[in-house]
Tab-separated table of C-alpha atoms in Angstrom:
chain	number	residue	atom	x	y	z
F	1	UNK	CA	21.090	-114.187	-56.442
F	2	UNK	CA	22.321	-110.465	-55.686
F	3	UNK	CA	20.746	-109.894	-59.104
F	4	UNK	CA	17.592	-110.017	-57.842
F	5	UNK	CA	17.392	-108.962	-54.440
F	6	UNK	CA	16.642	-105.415	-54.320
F	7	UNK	CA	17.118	-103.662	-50.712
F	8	UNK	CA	14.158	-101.154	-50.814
F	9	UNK	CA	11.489	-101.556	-48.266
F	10	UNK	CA	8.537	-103.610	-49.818
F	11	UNK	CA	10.616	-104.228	-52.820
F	12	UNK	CA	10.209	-108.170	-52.203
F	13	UNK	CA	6.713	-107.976	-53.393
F	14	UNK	CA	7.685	-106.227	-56.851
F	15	UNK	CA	10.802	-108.943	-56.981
F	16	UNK	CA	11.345	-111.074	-59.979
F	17	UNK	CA	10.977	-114.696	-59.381
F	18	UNK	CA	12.888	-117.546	-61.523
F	19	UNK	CA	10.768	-118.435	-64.115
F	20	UNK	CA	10.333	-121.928	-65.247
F	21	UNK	CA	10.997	-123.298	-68.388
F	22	UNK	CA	8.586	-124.007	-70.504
F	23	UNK	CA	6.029	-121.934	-69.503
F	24	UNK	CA	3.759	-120.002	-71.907
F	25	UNK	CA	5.092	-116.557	-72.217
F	26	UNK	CA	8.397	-116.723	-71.476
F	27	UNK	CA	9.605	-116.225	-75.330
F	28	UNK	CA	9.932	-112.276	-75.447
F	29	UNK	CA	5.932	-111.679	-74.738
F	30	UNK	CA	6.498	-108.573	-72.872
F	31	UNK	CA	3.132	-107.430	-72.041
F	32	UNK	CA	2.063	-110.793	-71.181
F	33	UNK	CA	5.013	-110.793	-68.732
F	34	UNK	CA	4.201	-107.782	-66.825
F	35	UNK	CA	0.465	-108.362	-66.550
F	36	UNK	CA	1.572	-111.362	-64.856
F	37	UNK	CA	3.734	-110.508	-62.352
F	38	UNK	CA	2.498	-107.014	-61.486
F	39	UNK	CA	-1.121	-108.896	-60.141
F	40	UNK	CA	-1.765	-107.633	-56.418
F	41	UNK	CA	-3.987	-108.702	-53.606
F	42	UNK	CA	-7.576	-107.076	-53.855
F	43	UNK	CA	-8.340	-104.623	-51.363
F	44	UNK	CA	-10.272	-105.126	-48.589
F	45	UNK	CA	-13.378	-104.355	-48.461
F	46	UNK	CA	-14.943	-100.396	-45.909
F	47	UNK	CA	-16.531	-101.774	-42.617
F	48	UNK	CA	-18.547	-98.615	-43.339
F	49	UNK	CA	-20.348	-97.903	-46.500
F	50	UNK	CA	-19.370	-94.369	-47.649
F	51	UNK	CA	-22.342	-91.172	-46.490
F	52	UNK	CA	-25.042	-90.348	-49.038
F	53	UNK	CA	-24.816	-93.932	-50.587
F	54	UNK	CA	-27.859	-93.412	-52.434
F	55	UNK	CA	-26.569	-89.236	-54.078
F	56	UNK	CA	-23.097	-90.924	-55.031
F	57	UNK	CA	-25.271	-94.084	-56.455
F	58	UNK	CA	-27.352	-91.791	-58.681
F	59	UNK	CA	-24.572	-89.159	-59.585
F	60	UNK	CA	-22.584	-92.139	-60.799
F	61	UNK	CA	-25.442	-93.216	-62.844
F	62	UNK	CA	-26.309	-89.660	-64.351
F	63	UNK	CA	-22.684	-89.980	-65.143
F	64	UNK	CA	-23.346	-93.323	-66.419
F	65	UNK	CA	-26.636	-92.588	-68.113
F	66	UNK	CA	-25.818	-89.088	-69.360
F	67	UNK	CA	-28.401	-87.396	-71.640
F	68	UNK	CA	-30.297	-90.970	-71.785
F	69	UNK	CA	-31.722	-90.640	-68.612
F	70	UNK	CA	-32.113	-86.701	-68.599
F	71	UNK	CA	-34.560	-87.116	-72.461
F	72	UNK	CA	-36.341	-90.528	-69.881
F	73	UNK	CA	-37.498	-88.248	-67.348
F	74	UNK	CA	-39.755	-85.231	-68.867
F	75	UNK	CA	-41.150	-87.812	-70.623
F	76	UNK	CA	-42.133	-90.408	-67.806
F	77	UNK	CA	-43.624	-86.956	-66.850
F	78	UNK	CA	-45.622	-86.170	-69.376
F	79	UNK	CA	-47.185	-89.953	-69.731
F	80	UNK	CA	-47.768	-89.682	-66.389
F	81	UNK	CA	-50.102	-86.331	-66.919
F	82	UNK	CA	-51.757	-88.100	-69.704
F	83	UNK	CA	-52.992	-91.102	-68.472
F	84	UNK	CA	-55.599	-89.757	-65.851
F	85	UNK	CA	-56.484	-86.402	-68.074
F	86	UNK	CA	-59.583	-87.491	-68.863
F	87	UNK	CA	-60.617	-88.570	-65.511
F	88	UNK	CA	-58.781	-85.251	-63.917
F	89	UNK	CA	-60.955	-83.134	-66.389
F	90	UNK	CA	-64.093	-84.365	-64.848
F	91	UNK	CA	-62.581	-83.572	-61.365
F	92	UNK	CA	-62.345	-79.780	-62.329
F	93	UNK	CA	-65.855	-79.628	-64.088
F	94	UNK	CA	-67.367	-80.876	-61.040
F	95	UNK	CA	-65.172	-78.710	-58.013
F	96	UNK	CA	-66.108	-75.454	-60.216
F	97	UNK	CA	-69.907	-75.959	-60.250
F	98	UNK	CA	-69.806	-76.716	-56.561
F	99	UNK	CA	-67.838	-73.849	-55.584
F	100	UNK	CA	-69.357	-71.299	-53.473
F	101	UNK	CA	-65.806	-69.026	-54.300
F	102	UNK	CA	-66.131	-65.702	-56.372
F	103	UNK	CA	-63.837	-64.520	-58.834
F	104	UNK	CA	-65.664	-60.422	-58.222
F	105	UNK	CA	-64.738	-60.896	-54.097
F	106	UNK	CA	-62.615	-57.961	-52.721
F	107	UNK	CA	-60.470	-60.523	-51.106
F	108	UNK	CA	-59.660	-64.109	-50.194
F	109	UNK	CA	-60.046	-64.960	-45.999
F	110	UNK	CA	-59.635	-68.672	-45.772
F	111	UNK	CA	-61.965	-70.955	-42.816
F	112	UNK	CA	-60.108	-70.597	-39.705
F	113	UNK	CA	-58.670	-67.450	-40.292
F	114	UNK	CA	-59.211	-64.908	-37.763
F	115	UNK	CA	-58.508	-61.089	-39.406
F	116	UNK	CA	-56.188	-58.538	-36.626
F	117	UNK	CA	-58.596	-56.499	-35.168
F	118	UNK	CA	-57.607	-52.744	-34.668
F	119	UNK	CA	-54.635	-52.158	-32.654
F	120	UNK	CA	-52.696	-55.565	-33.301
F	121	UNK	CA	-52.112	-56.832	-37.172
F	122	UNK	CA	-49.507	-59.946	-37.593
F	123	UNK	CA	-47.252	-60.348	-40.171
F	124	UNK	CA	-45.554	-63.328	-41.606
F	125	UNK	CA	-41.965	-61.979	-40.652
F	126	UNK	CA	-43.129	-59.707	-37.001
F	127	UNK	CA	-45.857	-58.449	-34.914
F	128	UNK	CA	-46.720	-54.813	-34.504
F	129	UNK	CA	-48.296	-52.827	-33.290
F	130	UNK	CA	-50.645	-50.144	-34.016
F	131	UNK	CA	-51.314	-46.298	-33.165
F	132	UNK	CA	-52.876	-46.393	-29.386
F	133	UNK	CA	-55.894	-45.078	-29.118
F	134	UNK	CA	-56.774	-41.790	-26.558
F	135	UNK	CA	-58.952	-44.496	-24.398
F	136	UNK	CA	-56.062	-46.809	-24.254
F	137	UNK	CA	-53.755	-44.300	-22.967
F	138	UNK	CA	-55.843	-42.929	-20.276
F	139	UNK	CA	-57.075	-46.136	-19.179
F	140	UNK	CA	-53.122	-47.414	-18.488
F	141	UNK	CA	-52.611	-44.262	-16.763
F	142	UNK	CA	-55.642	-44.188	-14.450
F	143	UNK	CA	-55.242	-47.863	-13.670
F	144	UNK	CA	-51.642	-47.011	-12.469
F	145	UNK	CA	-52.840	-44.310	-10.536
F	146	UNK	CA	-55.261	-46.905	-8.836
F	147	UNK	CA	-52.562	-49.493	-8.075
F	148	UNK	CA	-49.728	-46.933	-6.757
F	149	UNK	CA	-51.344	-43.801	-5.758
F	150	UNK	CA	-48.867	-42.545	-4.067
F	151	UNK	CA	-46.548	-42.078	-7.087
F	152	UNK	CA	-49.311	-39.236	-7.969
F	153	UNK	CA	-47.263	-36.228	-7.472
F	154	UNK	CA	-44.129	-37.850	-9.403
F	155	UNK	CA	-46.158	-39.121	-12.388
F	156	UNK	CA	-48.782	-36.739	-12.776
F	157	UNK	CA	-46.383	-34.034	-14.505
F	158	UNK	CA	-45.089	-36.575	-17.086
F	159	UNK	CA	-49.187	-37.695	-17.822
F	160	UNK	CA	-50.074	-34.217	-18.327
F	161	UNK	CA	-47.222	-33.965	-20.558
F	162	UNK	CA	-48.288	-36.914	-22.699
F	163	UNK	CA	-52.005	-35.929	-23.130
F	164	UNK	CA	-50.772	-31.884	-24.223
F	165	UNK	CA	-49.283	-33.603	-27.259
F	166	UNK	CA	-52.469	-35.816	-27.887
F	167	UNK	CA	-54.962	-34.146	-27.018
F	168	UNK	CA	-54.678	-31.186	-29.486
F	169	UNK	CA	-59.180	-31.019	-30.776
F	170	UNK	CA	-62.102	-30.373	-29.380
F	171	UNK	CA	-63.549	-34.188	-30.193
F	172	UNK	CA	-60.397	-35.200	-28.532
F	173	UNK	CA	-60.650	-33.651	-25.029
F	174	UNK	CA	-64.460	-34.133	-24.867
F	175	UNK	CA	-63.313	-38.064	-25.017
F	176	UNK	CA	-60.959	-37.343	-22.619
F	177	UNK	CA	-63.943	-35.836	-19.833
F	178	UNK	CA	-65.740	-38.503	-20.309
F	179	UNK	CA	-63.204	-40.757	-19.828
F	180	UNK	CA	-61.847	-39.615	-16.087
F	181	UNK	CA	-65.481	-39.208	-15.210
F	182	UNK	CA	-65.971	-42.384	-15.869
F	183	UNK	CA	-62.971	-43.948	-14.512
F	184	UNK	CA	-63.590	-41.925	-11.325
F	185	UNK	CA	-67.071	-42.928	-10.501
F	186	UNK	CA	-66.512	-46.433	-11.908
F	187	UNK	CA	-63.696	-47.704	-10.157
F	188	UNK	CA	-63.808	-48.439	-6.298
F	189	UNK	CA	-62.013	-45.903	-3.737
F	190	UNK	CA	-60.605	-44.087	-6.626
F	191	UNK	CA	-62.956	-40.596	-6.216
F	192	UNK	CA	-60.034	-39.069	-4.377
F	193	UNK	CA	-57.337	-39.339	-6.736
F	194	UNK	CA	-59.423	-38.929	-9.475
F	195	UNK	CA	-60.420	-35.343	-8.320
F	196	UNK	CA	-57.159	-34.468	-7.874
F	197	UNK	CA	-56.219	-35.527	-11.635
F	198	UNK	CA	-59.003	-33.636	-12.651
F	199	UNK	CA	-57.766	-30.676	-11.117
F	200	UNK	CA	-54.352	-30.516	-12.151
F	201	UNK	CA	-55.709	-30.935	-15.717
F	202	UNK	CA	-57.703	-28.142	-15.360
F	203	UNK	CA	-54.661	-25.559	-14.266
F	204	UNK	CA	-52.257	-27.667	-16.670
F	205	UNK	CA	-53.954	-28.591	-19.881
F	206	UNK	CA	-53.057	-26.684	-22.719
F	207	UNK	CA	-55.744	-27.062	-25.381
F	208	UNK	CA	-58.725	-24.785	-24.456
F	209	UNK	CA	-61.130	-24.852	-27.336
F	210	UNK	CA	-63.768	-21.724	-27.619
F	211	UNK	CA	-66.436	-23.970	-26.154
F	212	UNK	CA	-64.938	-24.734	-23.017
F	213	UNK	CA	-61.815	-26.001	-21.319
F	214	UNK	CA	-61.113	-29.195	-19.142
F	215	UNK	CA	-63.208	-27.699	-16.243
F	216	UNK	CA	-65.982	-26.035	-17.937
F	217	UNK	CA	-66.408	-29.328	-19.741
F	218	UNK	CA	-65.971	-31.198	-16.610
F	219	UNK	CA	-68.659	-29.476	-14.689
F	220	UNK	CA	-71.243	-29.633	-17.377
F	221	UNK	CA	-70.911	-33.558	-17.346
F	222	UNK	CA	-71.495	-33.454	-13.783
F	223	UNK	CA	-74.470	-30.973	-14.238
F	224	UNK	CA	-75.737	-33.771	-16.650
F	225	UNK	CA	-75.981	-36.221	-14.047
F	226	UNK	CA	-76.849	-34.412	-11.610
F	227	UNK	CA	-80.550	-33.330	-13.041
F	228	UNK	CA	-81.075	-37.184	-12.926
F	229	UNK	CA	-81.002	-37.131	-9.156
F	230	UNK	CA	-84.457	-37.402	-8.819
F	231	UNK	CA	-84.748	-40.426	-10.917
F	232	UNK	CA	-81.707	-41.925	-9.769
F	233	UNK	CA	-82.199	-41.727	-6.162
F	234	UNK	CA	-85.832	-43.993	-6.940
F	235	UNK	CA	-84.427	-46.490	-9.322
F	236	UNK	CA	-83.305	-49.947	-9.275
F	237	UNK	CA	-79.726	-50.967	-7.547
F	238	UNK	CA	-77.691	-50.898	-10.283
F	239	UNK	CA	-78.825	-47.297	-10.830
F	240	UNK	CA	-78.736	-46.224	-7.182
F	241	UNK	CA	-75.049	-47.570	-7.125
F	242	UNK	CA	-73.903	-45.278	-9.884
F	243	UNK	CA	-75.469	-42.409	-8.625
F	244	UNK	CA	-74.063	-42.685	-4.952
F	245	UNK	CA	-70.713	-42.887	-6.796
F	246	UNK	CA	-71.380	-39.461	-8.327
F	247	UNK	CA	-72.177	-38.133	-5.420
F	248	UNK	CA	-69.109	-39.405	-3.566
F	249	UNK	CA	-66.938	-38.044	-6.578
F	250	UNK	CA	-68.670	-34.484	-6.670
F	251	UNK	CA	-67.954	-34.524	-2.817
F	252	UNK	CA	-64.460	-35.411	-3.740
F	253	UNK	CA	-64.340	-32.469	-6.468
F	254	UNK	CA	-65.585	-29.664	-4.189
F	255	UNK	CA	-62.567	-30.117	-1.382
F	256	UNK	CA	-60.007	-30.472	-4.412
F	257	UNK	CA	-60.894	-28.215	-7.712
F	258	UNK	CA	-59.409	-24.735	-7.348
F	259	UNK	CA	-60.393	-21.690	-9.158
F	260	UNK	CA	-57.924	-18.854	-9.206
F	261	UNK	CA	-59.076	-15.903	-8.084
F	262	UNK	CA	-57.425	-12.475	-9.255
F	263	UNK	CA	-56.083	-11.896	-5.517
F	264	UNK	CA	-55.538	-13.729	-3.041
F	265	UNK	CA	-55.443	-18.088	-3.016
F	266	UNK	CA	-57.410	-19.974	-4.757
F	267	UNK	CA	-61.063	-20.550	-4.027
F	268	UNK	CA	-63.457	-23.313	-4.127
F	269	UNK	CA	-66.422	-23.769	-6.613
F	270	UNK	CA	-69.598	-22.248	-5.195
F	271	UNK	CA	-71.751	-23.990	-7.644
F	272	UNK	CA	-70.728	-27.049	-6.044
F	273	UNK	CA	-71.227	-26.041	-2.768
F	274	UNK	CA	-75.030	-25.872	-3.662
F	275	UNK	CA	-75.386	-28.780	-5.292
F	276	UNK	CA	-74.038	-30.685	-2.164
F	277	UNK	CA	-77.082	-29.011	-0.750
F	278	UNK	CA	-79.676	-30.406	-3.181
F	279	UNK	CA	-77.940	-33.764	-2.920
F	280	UNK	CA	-78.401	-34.204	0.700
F	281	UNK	CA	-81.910	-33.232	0.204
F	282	UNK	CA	-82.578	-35.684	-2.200
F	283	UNK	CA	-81.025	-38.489	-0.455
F	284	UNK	CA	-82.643	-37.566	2.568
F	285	UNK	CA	-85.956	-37.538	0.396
F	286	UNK	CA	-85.702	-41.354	-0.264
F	287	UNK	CA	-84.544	-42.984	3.112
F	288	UNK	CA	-83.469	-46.364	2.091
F	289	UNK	CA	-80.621	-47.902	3.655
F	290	UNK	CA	-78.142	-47.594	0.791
F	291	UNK	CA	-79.056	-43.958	0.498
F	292	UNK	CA	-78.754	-43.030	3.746
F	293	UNK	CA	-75.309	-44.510	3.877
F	294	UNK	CA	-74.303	-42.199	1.143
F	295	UNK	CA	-75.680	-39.343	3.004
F	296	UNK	CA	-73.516	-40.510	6.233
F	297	UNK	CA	-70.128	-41.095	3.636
F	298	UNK	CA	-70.673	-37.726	2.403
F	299	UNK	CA	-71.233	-35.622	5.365
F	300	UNK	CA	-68.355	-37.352	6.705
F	301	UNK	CA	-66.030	-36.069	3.996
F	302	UNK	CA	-67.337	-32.688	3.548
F	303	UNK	CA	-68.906	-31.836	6.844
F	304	UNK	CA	-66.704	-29.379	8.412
F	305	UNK	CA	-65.755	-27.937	5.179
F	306	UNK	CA	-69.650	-27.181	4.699
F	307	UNK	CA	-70.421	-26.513	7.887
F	308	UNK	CA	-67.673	-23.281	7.921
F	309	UNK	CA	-68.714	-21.999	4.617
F	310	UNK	CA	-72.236	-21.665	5.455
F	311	UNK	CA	-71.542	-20.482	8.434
F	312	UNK	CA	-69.406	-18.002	6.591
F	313	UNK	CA	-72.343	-16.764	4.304
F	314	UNK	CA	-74.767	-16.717	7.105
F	315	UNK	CA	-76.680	-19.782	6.015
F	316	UNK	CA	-78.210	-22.198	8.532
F	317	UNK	CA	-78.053	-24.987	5.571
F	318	UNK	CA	-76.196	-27.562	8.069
F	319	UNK	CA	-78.772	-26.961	11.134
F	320	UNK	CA	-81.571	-28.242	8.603
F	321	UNK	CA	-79.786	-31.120	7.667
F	322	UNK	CA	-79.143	-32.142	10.856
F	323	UNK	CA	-82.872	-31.592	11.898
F	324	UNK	CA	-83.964	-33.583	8.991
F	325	UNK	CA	-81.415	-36.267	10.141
F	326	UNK	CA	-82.417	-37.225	13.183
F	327	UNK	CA	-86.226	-36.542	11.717
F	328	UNK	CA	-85.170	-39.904	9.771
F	329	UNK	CA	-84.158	-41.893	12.969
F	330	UNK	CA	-87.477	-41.184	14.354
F	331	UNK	CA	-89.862	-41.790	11.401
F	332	UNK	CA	-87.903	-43.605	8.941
F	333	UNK	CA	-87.730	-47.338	8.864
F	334	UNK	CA	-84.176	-47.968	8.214
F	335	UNK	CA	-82.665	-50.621	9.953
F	336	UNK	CA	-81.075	-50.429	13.065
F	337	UNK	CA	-77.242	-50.387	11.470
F	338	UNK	CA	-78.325	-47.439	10.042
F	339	UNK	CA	-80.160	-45.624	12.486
F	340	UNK	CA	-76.872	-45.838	14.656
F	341	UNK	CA	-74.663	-44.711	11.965
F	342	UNK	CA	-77.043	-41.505	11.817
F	343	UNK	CA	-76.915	-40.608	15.706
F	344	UNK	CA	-73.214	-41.074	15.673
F	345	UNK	CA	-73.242	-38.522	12.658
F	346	UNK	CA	-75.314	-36.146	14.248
F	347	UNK	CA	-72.489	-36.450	17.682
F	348	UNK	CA	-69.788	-35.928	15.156
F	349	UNK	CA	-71.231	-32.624	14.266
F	350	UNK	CA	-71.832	-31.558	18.023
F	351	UNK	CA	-68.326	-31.761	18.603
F	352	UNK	CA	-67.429	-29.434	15.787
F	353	UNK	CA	-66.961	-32.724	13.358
F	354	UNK	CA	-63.938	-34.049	15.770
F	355	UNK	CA	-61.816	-30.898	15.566
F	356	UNK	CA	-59.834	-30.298	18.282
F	357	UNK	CA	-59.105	-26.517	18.464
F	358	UNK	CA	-55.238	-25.277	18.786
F	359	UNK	CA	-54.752	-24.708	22.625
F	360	UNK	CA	-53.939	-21.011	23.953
F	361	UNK	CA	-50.212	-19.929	23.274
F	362	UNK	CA	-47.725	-20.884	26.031
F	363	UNK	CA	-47.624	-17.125	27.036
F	364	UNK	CA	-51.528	-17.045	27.454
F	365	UNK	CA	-51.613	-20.519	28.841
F	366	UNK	CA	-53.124	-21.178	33.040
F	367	UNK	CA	-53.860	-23.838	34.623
F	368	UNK	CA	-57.505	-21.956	34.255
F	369	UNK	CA	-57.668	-21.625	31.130
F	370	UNK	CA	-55.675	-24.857	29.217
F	371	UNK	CA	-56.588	-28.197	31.173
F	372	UNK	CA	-53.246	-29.633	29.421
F	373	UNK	CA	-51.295	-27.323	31.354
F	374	UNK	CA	-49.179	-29.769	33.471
F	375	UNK	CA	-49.102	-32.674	30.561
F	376	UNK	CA	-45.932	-32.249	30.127
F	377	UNK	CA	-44.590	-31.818	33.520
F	378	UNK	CA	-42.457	-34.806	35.552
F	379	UNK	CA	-44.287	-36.961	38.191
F	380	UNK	CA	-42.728	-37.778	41.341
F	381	UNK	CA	-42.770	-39.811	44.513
F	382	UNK	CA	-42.141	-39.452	47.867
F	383	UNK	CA	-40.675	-41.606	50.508
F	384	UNK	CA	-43.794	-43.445	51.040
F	385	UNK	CA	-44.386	-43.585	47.220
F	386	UNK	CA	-47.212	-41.501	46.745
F	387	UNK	CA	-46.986	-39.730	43.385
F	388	UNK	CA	-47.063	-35.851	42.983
F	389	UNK	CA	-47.105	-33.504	40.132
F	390	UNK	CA	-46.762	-29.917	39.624
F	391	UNK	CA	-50.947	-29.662	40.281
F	392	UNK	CA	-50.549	-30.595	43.881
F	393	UNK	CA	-50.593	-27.486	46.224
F	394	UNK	CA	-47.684	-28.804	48.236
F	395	UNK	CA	-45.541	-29.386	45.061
F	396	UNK	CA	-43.212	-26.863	45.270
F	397	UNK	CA	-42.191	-27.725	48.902
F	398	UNK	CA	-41.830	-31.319	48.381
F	399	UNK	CA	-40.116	-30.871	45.180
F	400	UNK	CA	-37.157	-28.590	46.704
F	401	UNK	CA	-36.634	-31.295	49.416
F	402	UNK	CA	-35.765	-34.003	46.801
F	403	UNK	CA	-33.971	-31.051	45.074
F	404	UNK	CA	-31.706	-30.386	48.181
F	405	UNK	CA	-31.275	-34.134	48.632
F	406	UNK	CA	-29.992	-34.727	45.641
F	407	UNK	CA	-27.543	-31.952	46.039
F	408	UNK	CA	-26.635	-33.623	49.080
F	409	UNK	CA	-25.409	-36.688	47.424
F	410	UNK	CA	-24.333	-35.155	44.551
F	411	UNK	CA	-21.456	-33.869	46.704
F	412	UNK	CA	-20.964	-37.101	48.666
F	413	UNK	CA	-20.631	-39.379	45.760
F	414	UNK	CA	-19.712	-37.420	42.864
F	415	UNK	CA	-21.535	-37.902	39.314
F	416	UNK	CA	-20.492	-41.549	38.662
F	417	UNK	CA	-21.619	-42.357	42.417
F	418	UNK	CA	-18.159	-42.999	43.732
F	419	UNK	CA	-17.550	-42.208	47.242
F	420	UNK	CA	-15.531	-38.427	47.532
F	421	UNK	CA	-13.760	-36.787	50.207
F	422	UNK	CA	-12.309	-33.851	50.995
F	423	UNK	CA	-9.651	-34.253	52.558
F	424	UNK	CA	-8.067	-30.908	53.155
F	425	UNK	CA	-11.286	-29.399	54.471
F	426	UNK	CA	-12.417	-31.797	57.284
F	427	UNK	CA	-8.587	-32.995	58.606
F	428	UNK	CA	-7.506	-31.411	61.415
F	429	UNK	CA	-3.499	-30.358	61.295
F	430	UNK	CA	-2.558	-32.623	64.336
F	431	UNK	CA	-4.308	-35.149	62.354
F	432	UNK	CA	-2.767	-35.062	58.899
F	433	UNK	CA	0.394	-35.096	60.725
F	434	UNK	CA	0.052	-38.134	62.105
F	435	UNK	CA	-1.625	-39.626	59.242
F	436	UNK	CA	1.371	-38.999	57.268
F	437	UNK	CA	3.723	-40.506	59.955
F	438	UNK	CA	1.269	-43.594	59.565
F	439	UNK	CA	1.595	-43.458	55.686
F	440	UNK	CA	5.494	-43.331	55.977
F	441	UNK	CA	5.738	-46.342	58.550
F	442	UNK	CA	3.841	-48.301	56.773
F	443	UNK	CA	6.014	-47.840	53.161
F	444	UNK	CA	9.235	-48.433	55.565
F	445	UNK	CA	7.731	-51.870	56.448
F	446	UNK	CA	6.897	-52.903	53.516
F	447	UNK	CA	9.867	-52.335	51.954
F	448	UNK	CA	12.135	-54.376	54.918
């Protein structure tokens, strides 16, 4: 029995059992004998079939298969080419003849495809971009100018700086004339800053071509549209519109375009000046409504600025204008909006266009001669509370009464208003004596 026990964990399964007589075999068969005894349980079967069932089920049958399968398949293949070759055949025949495609065409664009257009291409990988154009650069720089105006003075330096190194040909700076001109009469309340760009360019612009530089160029467009005035003044709306806009803008250009002169500051263009002249006239000529407007807009803006320079030359240009002004309000049939508009104008320019002259200097300065004399001055009351200011005759009397009052309880109270004494002045001696016998009696009681 020791024999065959064997102490090793699991070793009872491996254990020799007693083996019966008789039994086929048992008489020295030693393979027969192990194959016998060394039988185990089958394993159980995976709850889960094993991942990629169907790659491990055909690897083991390549494996399987070997080269039998790998000769099968190129020739499955080619059967299945040939069966349907003869109808295929007749497939091709038929797509070539009705084929409208070209073997001689440049290139192939498929239906549907749309080709990148100039500035913008696409690419299977990225998107890019390409070379901007002079018109796209000024356009993103006058439209920011329209939005933000007031960041004029802190841009305009870096757009100069941008169109010196793009702007390098003559084609390329005629573009860019037409461009601000156009921007400038085309885009609403934009006249103003638009004559100012055009007026740095002019002192800042480096490229200045044989024919002409920024301004030279600049003037000659406006020259262009201004022989059309006659036409433009008569034609339809559309064509009134643009012209009041030039007008506006050329208003615009005369108060900002400098010219350097060889001493002294810079002037302003003469040739302008006279072409506000012929303007006026010509607006004056036709006296619709929306042309009359214009004419009020634009002696608004430039009225005092014309007004002194012909008055400078000697030139009573601004006394006709006026005379043909309110010539209009009598004969002309505007409407009645614009007939008012017109005899305000004409009291704007009777009081000097608004101006208000500087007053005398203090030295110089009466109550004769400057009626703001006593604006600044205080305004008091009396005891009845009747107010008085330094322009009533009796001012100066009644003012050193409250004066002397206010002394008065300036020493009574003190600044903060407390009640003060003196003491030492007003006692009598017999009288501090005996308010210091008082003082002492009364700190002798207490303490008891």
């Amino acid at each position: 029995m020791n024999q065959n026990f064997d102490r090793a964990p699991g070793a009872g399964r491996a254990r020799n059992l007693p083996v019966e007589s008789g039994l086929p075999g048992t008489a020295g068969d030693g393979d027969t004998k192990t194959t016998f005894f060394n039988q185990r349980e089958p394993l159980r079967q995976p709850r889960t079939s094993p991942p990629f069932a169907e790659n491990n089920i055909s690897t083991a049958s390549d494996v399987v298969g070997g080269d039998c399968k790998r000769q099968n398949k190129p020739q499955q293949s080619a059967n299945a080419n040939s069966m349907p070759a003869s109808k295929g055949s007749n497939d091709v025949d038929s797509l070539v003849k009705s084929s409208k495609l070209s073997a001689s065409a440049p290139e192939f664009v498929p239906s549907g495809f749309n080709p990148c257009d100039d500035s913008v291409c696409y690419d299977e990988n990225e998107l890019y971009y390409g070379e901007p154009t002079l018109a796209d650069m000024v356009t993103d720089f006058l439209d920011h100018l329209s939005s933000s105006p007031g960041s004029f003075e802190s841009d305009v330096e870096d757009i100069t700086g941008m169109l010196n190194s793009f702007v390098t040909t003559e084609e390329l700076l005629q573009e860019l004339v037409e461009l601000i001109y156009t921007q400038s009469t085309s885009i609403p309340n934009f006249s103003y800053t638009g004559a100012r760009l055009c007026n740095y360019l002019s002192q800042h612009l480096t490229v200045s071509p044989p024919s002409g530089n920024f301004r030279k160029r600049l003037l000659k467009r406006c020259q262009t549209e201004y022989e059309q005035r006659d036409a433009a003044v008569n034609g339809d709306a559309e064509t009134q519109k643009k012209f009041h806009s030039f007008v506006l803008f050329l208003g615009e250009l005369y108060l900002h375009l400098e010219i350097k002169s060889a001493k002294g500051p810079p002037n302003r263009a003469e040739i302008l000046l006279s072409a506000l002249k012929d303007l006026m006239n010509t607006l004056l000529s036709s006296p619709v409504d929306a042309n009359l407007i214009c004419a009020v807009k634009l002696l608004k803006l430039t009225g005092s600025v014309l007004d002194d320079a012909w008055k400078e030359s000697g030139k009573p240009h601004m006394e006709e204008l006026i005379q043909r002004i309110e010539n209009v309000v009598l004969d002309a049939t505007c409407s009645r909006d614009v007939r008012q508009m017109l005899l305000k104008l004409v009291e704007l320019r009777s009081s000097d266009w608004g101006r208000v002259r500087a007053p005398p200097a203090a030295s110089n300065a009466t109550p004769d001669n400057d009626p703001n004399y006593f604006m600044n001055e205080p305004t008091f009351y009396t005891e009845d509370g009747t107010p008085f200011t330094a322009a009533d005759p009796e001012y100066a009397e009644k003012y050193q009464e409250i004066m002397d009052k206010q002394d008065y309880f300036h020493d009574i109270y003190g600044e903060n208003g407390n009640e003060v004494y003196d003491f030492e002045d007003e006692m009598e001696p017999e009288i501090e004596e005996a308010f210091e016998n008082f003082c002492l009696e009364s700190e002798r009681k207490r303490q008891q």
